[in-house]
Amino acid sequence: MTRILVTGGAGYIGSHTCVELLNAGYDVVVLDNLSNSSVEALQRVEALTAKKLTFIEGDIRDAACLDQVFASHLIDAVIHFAGLKAVGESQQIPLAYFENNVTGSLSLVQAMQRAGVYRLVFSSSATVYGEMNPSPYQETMPTGMPSNNYGYTKLVVEQMLEKAALADEKWSIALLRYFNPVGAHQSGQIGEDPQGIPNNLMPYLTQVAVGRRPLLSIFGNDYPTQDGTCERDFIHVVDLAKAHVLAIQNRLNNVGCRAWNIGTGNAISVQQIKDTFEQVNGVEIPFEYAPRRAGDLASFYADPSRAQQELGWHAELTLEDMLRDSWNWQKQNPKGYQS
Ligand code: NAD
Ligand code: UFG
């Protein structure tokens, strides 16, 4: 059976990907230091799939730990989610971001090389396109300069992986450039569980809906968009998780380093998200218009056609599905995995 090491597998996107991998018949080994997640998520993954996975609590920066993982489990490929992801925090503590995301990724690929495992799927981000490219973003566009340190770490790791693959043709690497992941598993058993005050729109909105926060601030309503609020390409986390299974299948049969956009191709505004959430779920969201947030781009969205052509992937779930499932998760778990 093909065995996949999933770093950061207890996290938001990782836990949903574990479900899809187990359902597709893969063996799953998760390595996570639990710095932003809970083992409860993995217990729920096992309950949802009625399958077992192996969990190792450990850090990707720990070379001895990685060597031990590769020595004791015959790993065929790695999906690498582990890292820090808060844009604002990355401006305050940049070195922690470089250490976790860049040094951590280097440590992982070095351990893979030592173990003779050369197939890797890396969690990248649309942020690598920077401000200079017009939407829809296409993989053939040159990458730009991300507006924050978090995004910069993703760009550095992408470039490091490209160079490694150029130098040694044994590597087979997928760079998956996610747009804006939202939603949760349809069961409401697993979902996004941010610590502290959420930075991202959807967890903030659902915490307002459940009464944990008084109102949603919409950052800016004077952008050059249809309704003046920012537009993003929101993608259901289950569709995103399925893209990883297809990327693994692709990487098991190909070499080189290849980037794929994982988005729907639709630009949806912040205002539309709030209004549609209210309609779909029958919940009112108190809100205010607030000043623009530093570093936000007015609008960006994917051209997902390369993923369709080469991976056979396209987003299947609708905006309504994303908003219903986000709410279903939050409603059932008002305090996340602690409730
Ligand atoms: P998450 O924080 O829920 O998951 C990351 C997981 O990695 C957590 O379980 C955390 O405990 C673990 N981790 C962090 N540092 C580690 C380390 N040094 N060693 C071992 N484990 C470690 O985040 P997520 O939203 O699931 O994101 C997963 C990946 O996708 C990240 O690399 C993130 O940068 C990337 N990404 C996320 C988004 C998004 O909006 N959520 C967008 C683009 C890219
Ligand atoms: N927003 C609000 N109110 C909130 C939170 C967000 O109006 O309380 C708005 C933002 O201003 C933005 C939109 O909702 O216009 C989406 O914001 P998110 O923080 O949810 O997502 P971003 O598009 O800012 O962030 C994403 C990824 C990051 C990536 C970044 C690059 O989550 O991983 O794009 O721009 F680095």
GROMACS .gro file of C-alpha atoms and ligand atoms in nm:
model
  419
    1MET     CA    1   0.000   0.000   0.000
    2THR     CA    2   0.127   0.348  -0.080
    3ARG     CA    3   0.224   0.532   0.237
    4ILE     CA    4   0.216   0.912   0.264
    5LEU     CA    5   0.388   1.120   0.531
    6VAL     CA    6   0.174   1.426   0.603
    7THR     CA    7   0.360   1.700   0.789
    8GLY     CA    8   0.120   1.936   0.966
    9GLY     CA    9  -0.153   1.676   0.917
   10ALA     CA   10  -0.339   1.772   1.236
   11GLY     CA   11  -0.404   2.124   1.103
   12TYR     CA   12  -0.697   2.266   0.911
   13ILE     CA   13  -0.607   2.164   0.555
   14GLY     CA   14  -0.398   1.867   0.668
   15SER     CA   15  -0.681   1.698   0.859
   16HIS     CA   16  -0.918   1.729   0.561
   17THR     CA   17  -0.647   1.588   0.334
   18CYS     CA   18  -0.596   1.291   0.570
   19VAL     CA   19  -0.966   1.208   0.528
   20GLU     CA   20  -0.936   1.210   0.149
   21LEU     CA   21  -0.611   1.009   0.152
   22LEU     CA   22  -0.756   0.742   0.383
   23ASN     CA   23  -1.075   0.726   0.177
   24ALA     CA   24  -0.864   0.684  -0.138
   25GLY     CA   25  -0.687   0.385   0.020
   26TYR     CA   26  -0.354   0.541   0.120
   27ASP     CA   27  -0.167   0.465   0.441
   28VAL     CA   28  -0.115   0.788   0.635
   29VAL     CA   29   0.160   0.887   0.878
   30VAL     CA   30   0.115   1.233   1.034
   31LEU     CA   31   0.404   1.432   1.179
   32ASP     CA   32   0.290   1.743   1.366
   33ASN     CA   33   0.428   1.939   1.662
   34LEU     CA   34   0.071   2.045   1.758
   35SER     CA   35   0.179   2.411   1.778
   36ASN     CA   36  -0.145   2.513   1.606
   37SER     CA   37  -0.364   2.204   1.628
   38SER     CA   38  -0.503   1.927   1.840
   39VAL     CA   39  -0.484   1.546   1.828
   40GLU     CA   40  -0.861   1.554   1.862
   41ALA     CA   41  -0.872   1.647   1.492
   42LEU     CA   42  -0.692   1.323   1.403
   43GLN     CA   43  -0.917   1.116   1.627
   44ARG     CA   44  -1.212   1.263   1.440
   45VAL     CA   45  -1.045   1.186   1.105
   46GLU     CA   46  -1.020   0.822   1.214
   47ALA     CA   47  -1.382   0.817   1.328
   48LEU     CA   48  -1.502   0.976   1.002
   49THR     CA   49  -1.315   0.731   0.780
   50ALA     CA   50  -1.332   0.425   1.008
   51LYS     CA   51  -0.959   0.389   0.933
   52LYS     CA   52  -0.643   0.422   1.139
   53LEU     CA   53  -0.352   0.653   1.080
   54THR     CA   54  -0.017   0.680   1.254
   55PHE     CA   55   0.048   0.998   1.450
   56ILE     CA   56   0.396   1.112   1.554
   57GLU     CA   57   0.431   1.424   1.764
   58GLY     CA   58   0.745   1.591   1.636
   59ASP     CA   59   0.897   1.886   1.457
   60ILE     CA   60   1.015   1.911   1.096
   61ARG     CA   61   1.321   2.104   1.217
   62ASP     CA   62   1.434   1.801   1.418
   63ALA     CA   63   1.659   1.600   1.183
   64ALA     CA   64   1.690   1.303   1.419
   65CYS     CA   65   1.313   1.282   1.451
   66LEU     CA   66   1.272   1.290   1.072
   67ASP     CA   67   1.536   1.020   1.021
   68GLN     CA   68   1.355   0.805   1.276
   69VAL     CA   69   1.023   0.857   1.095
   70PHE     CA   70   1.167   0.760   0.756
   71ALA     CA   71   1.358   0.464   0.907
   72SER     CA   72   1.056   0.316   1.082
   73HIS     CA   73   0.790   0.376   0.814
   74LEU     CA   74   0.842   0.298   0.447
   75ILE     CA   75   0.730   0.634   0.309
   76ASP     CA   76   0.652   0.667  -0.063
   77ALA     CA   77   0.574   1.040  -0.076
   78VAL     CA   78   0.535   1.344   0.147
   79ILE     CA   79   0.267   1.612   0.167
   80HIS     CA   80   0.417   1.910   0.347
   81PHE     CA   81   0.170   2.137   0.530
   82ALA     CA   82   0.371   2.210   0.846
   83GLY     CA   83   0.448   2.576   0.901
   84LEU     CA   84   0.331   2.905   1.041
   85LYS     CA   85   0.069   3.097   0.845
   86ALA     CA   86  -0.040   3.422   1.015
   87VAL     CA   87   0.040   3.712   0.783
   88GLY     CA   88   0.033   3.982   1.055
   89GLU     CA   89   0.244   3.777   1.296
   90SER     CA   90   0.502   3.720   1.021
   91GLN     CA   91   0.562   4.096   1.012
   92GLN     CA   92   0.627   4.102   1.388
   93ILE     CA   93   0.842   3.789   1.423
   94PRO     CA   94   0.995   3.731   1.078
   95LEU     CA   95   1.278   3.510   1.202
   96ALA     CA   96   1.034   3.260   1.354
   97TYR     CA   97   0.867   3.240   1.011
   98PHE     CA   98   1.196   3.187   0.829
   99GLU     CA   99   1.296   2.925   1.083
  100ASN     CA  100   0.972   2.729   1.076
  101ASN     CA  101   0.884   2.762   0.710
  102VAL     CA  102   1.219   2.788   0.533
  103THR     CA  103   1.461   2.604   0.766
  104GLY     CA  104   1.185   2.354   0.845
  105SER     CA  105   1.125   2.280   0.476
  106LEU     CA  106   1.499   2.252   0.412
  107SER     CA  107   1.532   2.011   0.703
  108LEU     CA  108   1.246   1.801   0.561
  109VAL     CA  109   1.380   1.777   0.206
  110GLN     CA  110   1.729   1.695   0.333
  111ALA     CA  111   1.584   1.412   0.541
  112MET     CA  112   1.386   1.294   0.237
  113GLN     CA  113   1.706   1.289   0.034
  114ARG     CA  114   1.885   1.089   0.304
  115ALA     CA  115   1.598   0.841   0.305
  116GLY     CA  116   1.572   0.824  -0.076
  117VAL     CA  117   1.217   0.964  -0.083
  118TYR     CA  118   1.183   1.213  -0.369
  119ARG     CA  119   0.810   1.274  -0.412
  120LEU     CA  120   0.674   1.585  -0.247
  121VAL     CA  121   0.360   1.799  -0.252
  122PHE     CA  122   0.419   2.144  -0.104
  123SER     CA  123   0.154   2.384   0.033
  124SER     CA  124   0.222   2.708  -0.147
  125SER     CA  125   0.004   3.014  -0.182
  126ALA     CA  126  -0.135   3.252  -0.442
  127THR     CA  127   0.065   3.516  -0.259
  128VAL     CA  128   0.376   3.413  -0.463
  129TYR     CA  129   0.230   3.598  -0.763
  130GLY     CA  130   0.284   3.928  -0.580
  131GLU     CA  131   0.118   4.256  -0.668
  132MET     CA  132   0.243   4.293  -1.021
  133ASN     CA  133   0.042   4.020  -1.193
  134PRO     CA  134  -0.313   4.075  -1.319
  135SER     CA  135  -0.583   3.821  -1.232
  136PRO     CA  136  -0.659   3.556  -1.327
  137TYR     CA  137  -0.320   3.432  -1.209
  138GLN     CA  138  -0.161   3.173  -1.438
  139GLU     CA  139   0.128   2.946  -1.349
  140THR     CA  140   0.324   3.074  -1.648
  141MET     CA  141   0.338   3.423  -1.494
  142PRO     CA  142   0.663   3.518  -1.323
  143THR     CA  143   0.636   3.511  -0.946
  144GLY     CA  144   0.640   3.853  -0.779
  145MET     CA  145   0.740   3.994  -0.444
  146PRO     CA  146   0.483   3.899  -0.176
  147SER     CA  147   0.372   4.190   0.040
  148ASN     CA  148   0.448   4.011   0.369
  149ASN     CA  149   0.710   3.784   0.528
  150TYR     CA  150   0.483   3.481   0.539
  151GLY     CA  151   0.432   3.500   0.164
  152TYR     CA  152   0.801   3.554   0.114
  153THR     CA  153   0.882   3.228   0.297
  154LYS     CA  154   0.652   3.045   0.052
  155LEU     CA  155   0.832   3.200  -0.243
  156VAL     CA  156   1.175   3.110  -0.102
  157VAL     CA  157   1.072   2.747  -0.045
  158GLU     CA  158   0.922   2.723  -0.395
  159GLN     CA  159   1.251   2.845  -0.541
  160MET     CA  160   1.456   2.612  -0.323
  161LEU     CA  161   1.246   2.315  -0.441
  162GLU     CA  162   1.273   2.421  -0.806
  163LYS     CA  163   1.652   2.439  -0.778
  164ALA     CA  164   1.670   2.098  -0.607
  165ALA     CA  165   1.461   1.942  -0.886
  166LEU     CA  166   1.674   2.107  -1.155
  167ALA     CA  167   1.990   1.965  -1.001
  168ASP     CA  168   1.862   1.611  -0.943
  169GLU     CA  169   1.606   1.453  -1.170
  170LYS     CA  170   1.497   1.206  -0.905
  171TRP     CA  171   1.283   1.477  -0.746
  172SER     CA  172   0.915   1.494  -0.827
  173ILE     CA  173   0.762   1.800  -0.664
  174ALA     CA  174   0.419   1.961  -0.680
  175LEU     CA  175   0.380   2.324  -0.575
  176LEU     CA  176   0.012   2.370  -0.498
  177ARG     CA  177  -0.075   2.740  -0.492
  178TYR     CA  178  -0.385   2.767  -0.278
  179PHE     CA  179  -0.620   3.060  -0.308
  180ASN     CA  180  -0.849   3.122  -0.006
  181PRO     CA  181  -0.945   2.795   0.164
  182VAL     CA  182  -1.274   2.803   0.360
  183GLY     CA  183  -1.545   2.557   0.460
  184ALA     CA  184  -1.522   2.235   0.655
  185HIS     CA  185  -1.597   1.865   0.622
  186GLN     CA  186  -1.966   1.813   0.552
  187SER     CA  187  -2.006   1.622   0.880
  188GLY     CA  188  -1.910   1.930   1.083
  189GLN     CA  189  -1.663   1.710   1.274
  190ILE     CA  190  -1.343   1.877   1.150
  191GLY     CA  191  -1.283   2.239   1.052
  192GLU     CA  192  -1.072   2.547   1.104
  193ASP     CA  193  -0.991   2.617   1.470
  194PRO     CA  194  -0.772   2.927   1.492
  195GLN     CA  195  -0.614   3.022   1.824
  196GLY     CA  196  -0.696   3.368   1.957
  197ILE     CA  197  -0.857   3.633   1.738
  198PRO     CA  198  -0.893   3.500   1.382
  199ASN     CA  199  -0.704   3.688   1.110
  200ASN     CA  200  -0.899   3.543   0.821
  201LEU     CA  201  -1.244   3.641   0.709
  202MET     CA  202  -1.434   3.314   0.738
  203PRO     CA  203  -1.341   3.209   1.094
  204TYR     CA  204  -1.399   3.568   1.208
  205LEU     CA  205  -1.743   3.572   1.045
  206THR     CA  206  -1.848   3.238   1.192
  207GLN     CA  207  -1.731   3.348   1.538
  208VAL     CA  208  -1.955   3.654   1.503
  209ALA     CA  209  -2.239   3.427   1.391
  210VAL     CA  210  -2.197   3.205   1.697
  211GLY     CA  211  -2.180   3.505   1.933
  212ARG     CA  212  -1.812   3.487   2.029
  213ARG     CA  213  -1.744   3.830   1.870
  214PRO     CA  214  -1.980   4.129   1.849
  215LEU     CA  215  -1.943   4.231   1.486
  216LEU     CA  216  -1.755   4.177   1.162
  217SER     CA  217  -1.537   4.460   1.033
  218ILE     CA  218  -1.527   4.471   0.654
  219PHE     CA  219  -1.187   4.616   0.576
  220GLY     CA  220  -1.246   4.873   0.303
  221ASN     CA  221  -1.550   4.944   0.083
  222ASP     CA  222  -1.379   5.183  -0.157
  223TYR     CA  223  -1.179   4.936  -0.366
  224PRO     CA  224  -1.214   4.939  -0.746
  225THR     CA  225  -1.433   4.626  -0.740
  226GLN     CA  226  -1.800   4.565  -0.819
  227ASP     CA  227  -1.926   4.652  -0.470
  228GLY     CA  228  -1.616   4.827  -0.332
  229THR     CA  229  -1.505   4.541  -0.104
  230CYS     CA  230  -1.208   4.312  -0.176
  231GLU     CA  231  -1.252   4.007  -0.396
  232ARG     CA  232  -1.092   3.665  -0.341
  233ASP     CA  233  -1.109   3.318  -0.490
  234PHE     CA  234  -1.263   3.118  -0.204
  235ILE     CA  235  -1.212   2.744  -0.235
  236HIS     CA  236  -1.380   2.471  -0.030
  237VAL     CA  237  -1.124   2.289   0.185
  238VAL     CA  238  -1.261   1.950   0.076
  239ASP     CA  239  -1.202   2.037  -0.290
  240LEU     CA  240  -0.855   2.153  -0.191
  241ALA     CA  241  -0.790   1.829   0.000
  242LYS     CA  242  -0.892   1.626  -0.307
  243ALA     CA  243  -0.640   1.819  -0.517
  244HIS     CA  244  -0.366   1.677  -0.292
  245VAL     CA  245  -0.471   1.320  -0.363
  246LEU     CA  246  -0.458   1.390  -0.737
  247ALA     CA  247  -0.124   1.569  -0.701
  248ILE     CA  248   0.020   1.266  -0.519
  249GLN     CA  249  -0.105   1.035  -0.794
  250ASN     CA  250   0.053   1.265  -1.052
  251ARG     CA  251   0.384   1.283  -0.866
  252LEU     CA  252   0.406   0.906  -0.831
  253ASN     CA  253   0.422   0.894  -1.213
  254ASN     CA  254   0.623   1.204  -1.308
  255VAL     CA  255   0.947   1.382  -1.232
  256GLY     CA  256   1.045   1.750  -1.210
  257CYS     CA  257   0.887   2.042  -1.027
  258ARG     CA  258   0.550   2.174  -1.136
  259ALA     CA  259   0.316   2.442  -0.999
  260TRP     CA  260  -0.063   2.426  -1.001
  261ASN     CA  261  -0.319   2.686  -0.897
  262ILE     CA  262  -0.587   2.544  -0.671
  263GLY     CA  263  -0.880   2.783  -0.688
  264THR     CA  264  -1.225   2.803  -0.843
  265GLY     CA  265  -1.153   3.085  -1.087
  266ASN     CA  266  -1.435   3.295  -0.935
  267ALA     CA  267  -1.382   3.633  -0.768
  268ILE     CA  268  -1.622   3.666  -0.472
  269SER     CA  269  -1.636   3.985  -0.266
  270VAL     CA  270  -1.623   4.014   0.112
  271GLN     CA  271  -1.969   4.175   0.100
  272GLN     CA  272  -2.102   3.881  -0.104
  273ILE     CA  273  -1.959   3.639   0.151
  274LYS     CA  274  -2.140   3.813   0.436
  275ASP     CA  275  -2.468   3.852   0.245
  276THR     CA  276  -2.470   3.496   0.110
  277PHE     CA  277  -2.377   3.353   0.452
  278GLU     CA  278  -2.684   3.527   0.598
  279GLN     CA  279  -2.911   3.394   0.320
  280VAL     CA  280  -2.782   3.036   0.322
  281ASN     CA  281  -2.774   2.997   0.699
  282GLY     CA  282  -3.052   3.229   0.809
  283VAL     CA  283  -2.821   3.404   1.056
  284GLU     CA  284  -2.772   3.779   1.077
  285ILE     CA  285  -2.415   3.909   1.086
  286PRO     CA  286  -2.375   4.249   1.256
  287PHE     CA  287  -2.106   4.439   1.066
  288GLU     CA  288  -1.936   4.770   1.005
  289TYR     CA  289  -1.725   4.913   0.726
  290ALA     CA  290  -1.376   4.973   0.859
  291PRO     CA  291  -1.063   5.121   0.699
  292ARG     CA  292  -0.861   4.916   0.453
  293ARG     CA  293  -0.622   4.659   0.604
  294ALA     CA  294  -0.255   4.720   0.520
  295GLY     CA  295  -0.117   4.492   0.250
  296ASP     CA  296  -0.454   4.375   0.106
  297LEU     CA  297  -0.486   4.351  -0.272
  298ALA     CA  298  -0.820   4.465  -0.418
  299SER     CA  299  -0.885   4.146  -0.611
  300PHE     CA  300  -0.716   3.822  -0.711
  301TYR     CA  301  -0.835   3.489  -0.841
  302ALA     CA  302  -0.704   3.181  -1.017
  303ASP     CA  303  -0.696   3.048  -1.365
  304PRO     CA  304  -0.732   2.683  -1.256
  305SER     CA  305  -0.716   2.535  -1.608
  306ARG     CA  306  -0.371   2.374  -1.567
  307ALA     CA  307  -0.492   2.172  -1.268
  308GLN     CA  308  -0.796   2.065  -1.470
  309GLN     CA  309  -0.585   1.957  -1.770
  310GLU     CA  310  -0.296   1.793  -1.588
  311LEU     CA  311  -0.439   1.670  -1.257
  312GLY     CA  312  -0.798   1.618  -1.367
  313TRP     CA  313  -0.899   1.844  -1.078
  314HIS     CA  314  -1.163   2.112  -1.061
  315ALA     CA  315  -1.360   2.263  -0.776
  316GLU     CA  316  -1.694   2.086  -0.737
  317LEU     CA  317  -1.841   2.255  -0.432
  318THR     CA  318  -2.028   2.586  -0.450
  319LEU     CA  319  -2.007   2.906  -0.251
  320GLU     CA  320  -2.325   2.798  -0.072
  321ASP     CA  321  -2.157   2.469   0.024
  322MET     CA  322  -1.858   2.659   0.165
  323LEU     CA  323  -2.077   2.888   0.375
  324ARG     CA  324  -2.313   2.615   0.495
  325ASP     CA  325  -2.025   2.384   0.592
  326SER     CA  326  -1.828   2.661   0.769
  327TRP     CA  327  -2.135   2.737   0.977
  328ASN     CA  328  -2.218   2.373   1.040
  329TRP     CA  329  -1.866   2.320   1.185
  330GLN     CA  330  -1.873   2.636   1.397
  331LYS     CA  331  -2.228   2.571   1.524
  332GLN     CA  332  -2.143   2.216   1.630
  333ASN     CA  333  -1.808   2.323   1.781
  334PRO     CA  334  -1.853   2.677   1.916
  335LYS     CA  335  -1.513   2.661   2.084
  336GLY     CA  336  -1.344   2.453   1.818
  337TYR     CA  337  -1.188   2.127   1.934
  338GLN     CA  338  -1.214   2.237   2.297
  339SER     CA  339  -1.593   2.220   2.300
  340NAD     P1  340  -0.264   2.502   1.025
  340NAD     O1  341  -0.189   2.593   1.116
  340NAD     O2  342  -0.401   2.461   1.063
  340NAD     O3  343  -0.179   2.370   0.999
  340NAD     C1  344  -0.037   2.367   1.006
  340NAD     C2  345   0.003   2.251   1.094
  340NAD     O4  346   0.146   2.244   1.099
  340NAD     C3  347  -0.045   2.265   1.239
  340NAD     O5  348  -0.108   2.145   1.277
  340NAD     C4  349   0.081   2.289   1.319
  340NAD     O6  350   0.071   2.237   1.450
  340NAD     C5  351   0.186   2.220   1.234
  340NAD     N1  352   0.323   2.273   1.246
  340NAD     C6  353   0.362   2.403   1.242
  340NAD     N2  354   0.496   2.411   1.251
  340NAD     C7  355   0.542   2.283   1.260
  340NAD     C8  356   0.672   2.226   1.270
  340NAD     N3  357   0.780   2.304   1.274
  340NAD     N4  358   0.683   2.091   1.277
  340NAD     C9  359   0.573   2.013   1.275
  340NAD     N5  360   0.448   2.061   1.265
  340NAD    C10  361   0.433   2.195   1.257
  340NAD     O7  362  -0.263   2.569   0.880
  340NAD     P2  363  -0.344   2.531   0.748
  340NAD     O8  364  -0.439   2.640   0.718
  340NAD     O9  365  -0.391   2.391   0.755
  340NAD    O10  366  -0.226   2.545   0.642
  340NAD    C11  367  -0.150   2.434   0.601
  340NAD    C12  368  -0.045   2.481   0.504
  340NAD    O11  369  -0.106   2.546   0.393
  340NAD    C13  370   0.054   2.582   0.563
  340NAD    O12  371   0.182   2.556   0.511
  340NAD    C14  372   0.002   2.713   0.511
  340NAD    O13  373   0.103   2.811   0.503
  340NAD    C15  374  -0.049   2.674   0.374
  340NAD     N6  375  -0.152   2.766   0.324
  340NAD    C16  376  -0.262   2.792   0.397
  340NAD    C17  377  -0.357   2.884   0.351
  340NAD    C18  378  -0.479   2.918   0.433
  340NAD    O14  379  -0.540   3.020   0.406
  340NAD     N7  380  -0.518   2.836   0.531
  340NAD    C19  381  -0.339   2.945   0.227
  340NAD    C20  382  -0.225   2.914   0.151
  340NAD    C21  383  -0.133   2.823   0.200
  341UFG     N1  384  -1.141   4.068   0.585
  341UFG     C1  385  -1.233   4.151   0.644
  341UFG     N2  386  -1.256   4.137   0.777
  341UFG     C2  387  -1.193   4.046   0.853
  341UFG     C3  388  -1.098   3.959   0.792
  341UFG     C4  389  -1.074   3.974   0.658
  341UFG     O1  390  -1.291   4.237   0.577
  341UFG     O2  391  -1.218   4.040   0.975
  341UFG     C5  392  -1.116   4.080   0.441
  341UFG     C6  393  -0.971   4.113   0.409
  341UFG     O3  394  -0.949   4.251   0.420
  341UFG     C7  395  -0.959   4.058   0.268
  341UFG     C8  396  -1.056   3.939   0.267
  341UFG     O4  397  -1.142   3.957   0.379
  341UFG     O5  398  -1.006   4.155   0.179
  341UFG     C9  399  -0.986   3.805   0.281
  341UFG     O6  400  -0.899   3.813   0.393
  341UFG     P1  401  -0.832   3.684   0.458
  341UFG     O7  402  -0.745   3.731   0.571
  341UFG     O8  403  -0.935   3.581   0.487
  341UFG     O9  404  -0.743   3.626   0.339
  341UFG     P2  405  -0.626   3.698   0.257
  341UFG    O10  406  -0.672   3.700   0.115
  341UFG    O11  407  -0.579   3.822   0.317
  341UFG    O12  408  -0.509   3.594   0.287
  341UFG    C10  409  -0.479   3.496   0.198
  341UFG    C11  410  -0.423   3.373   0.269
  341UFG    C12  411  -0.280   3.395   0.310
  341UFG    C13  412  -0.199   3.463   0.201
  341UFG    C14  413  -0.264   3.591   0.159
  341UFG    C15  414  -0.188   3.665   0.053
  341UFG    O13  415  -0.500   3.337   0.383
  341UFG    O14  416  -0.225   3.266   0.334
  341UFG    O15  417  -0.391   3.557   0.107
  341UFG    O16  418  -0.251   3.786   0.023
  341UFG     F1  419  -0.072   3.493   0.241
   0.00000   0.00000   0.00000
